[in-house]
Amino acid sequence: MGAKAGGRGEAGESAAPDLGTLHQFHGVQPVLPVSDVTRAARWFRDVLGFELDFIAGEPPSYARVKKGDRSYGDPVYLRLWQCNTRGTAPWRGEIVIHVGQDIDGLHAAYVKRGVTVIEPPVSQPWGLREFAIREPDGHVLRFCGYLP
């Protein structure tokens, strides 16, 4: 049904480049909506044994917890986003995808393909450069890579 990376489509048309391989996608981090990010981060730390990786905002509204150090596999990361759902549309969901190289080039390639960008690339205080897109069903895909 689909074309292989760098291959040709069924009708002999040239396939679009495989951006996932080109930009080295290598991790997914679920984002959980929470009512109190500080409380949630403490619960993941104190009850489940995660460690607090970062907490951001004044007052805090966004955090990431992790478990693992690559000694037995990749760490597990969960992002916690404080959401107030009163009077707002239900949150559709967000997935964070880690990119190994050229986050700005990936953003430019998606713009060329007509993808709906909801947040342009920005360098975050927690050491990542990120941008976000919306897929057709309304979910947010956030692509990020470590700052040099």
XYZ file of C-alpha atoms in Angstrom:
148
model
C 0.000 0.000 0.000
C 2.722 2.512 0.957
C 6.113 3.227 -0.496
C 9.395 2.402 1.168
C 11.702 5.221 2.253
C 13.291 6.766 -0.775
C 11.275 4.437 -3.031
C 8.589 5.059 -5.567
C 4.842 4.992 -4.967
C 2.449 2.469 -6.516
C 1.727 4.635 -9.540
C 5.436 5.214 -10.202
C 5.367 8.594 -8.462
C 8.324 9.621 -6.352
C 7.615 9.104 -2.641
C 8.155 11.900 -0.136
C 11.353 11.580 1.887
C 11.161 9.531 5.094
C 11.425 12.399 7.586
C 11.353 10.083 10.622
C 14.582 8.403 9.564
C 16.179 11.561 8.183
C 15.629 13.453 11.444
C 16.169 10.407 13.735
C 12.903 10.144 15.669
C 13.802 8.191 18.808
C 11.358 8.553 21.658
C 7.769 9.258 22.619
C 6.630 10.974 25.824
C 2.955 10.964 26.792
C 1.571 14.204 28.214
C -0.928 13.730 31.022
C -3.398 16.501 31.889
C -3.403 17.034 35.671
C -5.290 19.395 37.980
C -2.206 20.264 40.099
C 1.189 19.705 38.511
C 3.165 20.008 41.758
C 0.949 17.466 43.516
C 1.073 15.118 40.520
C 4.880 15.326 40.236
C 5.242 14.555 43.950
C 2.898 11.566 43.599
C 4.887 10.124 40.690
C 8.092 10.655 42.704
C 6.974 9.529 46.162
C 4.499 6.785 45.254
C 5.718 5.359 41.943
C 9.463 5.967 42.362
C 10.000 8.366 39.457
C 12.387 11.298 39.789
C 11.490 14.890 39.019
C 13.294 15.814 35.796
C 12.018 19.415 35.620
C 9.157 21.635 36.707
C 8.430 24.904 34.903
C 6.249 27.957 35.258
C 5.502 30.461 37.990
C 3.362 29.124 39.498
C 4.371 25.636 38.228
C 2.212 24.392 35.357
C 4.374 21.880 33.478
C 6.684 19.102 34.643
C 8.431 15.947 33.514
C 9.203 12.885 35.600
C 11.483 10.044 34.576
C 12.500 6.579 35.624
C 15.665 4.915 34.436
C 19.174 5.899 33.425
C 19.903 3.844 30.273
C 21.705 1.164 32.337
C 18.909 -1.316 31.474
C 17.116 0.336 28.544
C 15.759 3.731 27.668
C 14.316 5.860 30.478
C 10.555 6.306 30.760
C 9.457 9.944 30.650
C 6.001 11.288 31.468
C 5.063 14.939 31.034
C 2.512 16.513 33.349
C 0.523 19.516 32.121
C -1.765 21.418 34.443
C -5.115 21.895 32.696
C -8.203 23.727 33.838
C -11.067 22.108 31.967
C -13.868 24.329 33.300
C -15.454 26.188 30.437
C -12.930 24.965 27.875
C -13.159 22.376 25.142
C -11.996 18.886 26.179
C -8.303 18.325 25.709
C -7.639 16.008 22.768
C -4.233 14.678 23.803
C -0.579 15.302 23.047
C 2.393 13.116 22.247
C 5.994 14.312 22.401
C 8.365 12.820 19.807
C 12.114 13.179 20.250
C 14.134 14.054 17.167
C 17.873 13.377 16.890
C 18.831 16.130 14.477
C 17.750 19.316 12.721
C 14.488 20.157 14.494
C 14.204 23.372 12.468
C 14.682 21.468 9.212
C 11.902 19.061 10.192
C 9.625 22.010 10.967
C 10.396 23.534 7.555
C 9.654 20.216 5.811
C 6.280 19.945 7.561
C 5.401 23.538 6.660
C 6.155 22.699 2.997
C 3.785 19.741 3.269
C 0.975 21.964 4.551
C 0.931 20.630 8.111
C -0.955 22.762 10.652
C 1.721 24.207 12.926
C 0.300 25.464 16.228
C 3.602 26.442 17.871
C 6.729 27.367 15.885
C 10.169 26.149 17.033
C 11.215 27.603 20.381
C 14.125 26.878 22.717
C 12.779 25.891 26.140
C 14.420 26.506 29.525
C 14.432 22.735 30.152
C 17.014 22.188 27.395
C 14.872 21.265 24.391
C 13.945 23.009 21.146
C 10.327 22.203 20.345
C 7.511 22.834 17.894
C 3.963 21.507 17.823
C 1.564 20.483 15.058
C -2.073 19.400 15.053
C -3.038 16.227 13.251
C -6.400 15.933 11.467
C -8.312 14.523 14.492
C -7.155 17.388 16.719
C -4.341 15.706 18.652
C -1.100 17.607 19.208
C 2.238 16.146 18.166
C 5.161 17.989 19.742
C 8.572 17.396 18.184
C 11.646 18.228 20.252
C 15.396 17.855 20.220
C 18.093 18.610 22.773
C 19.705 22.046 22.563
C 23.386 21.942 21.596
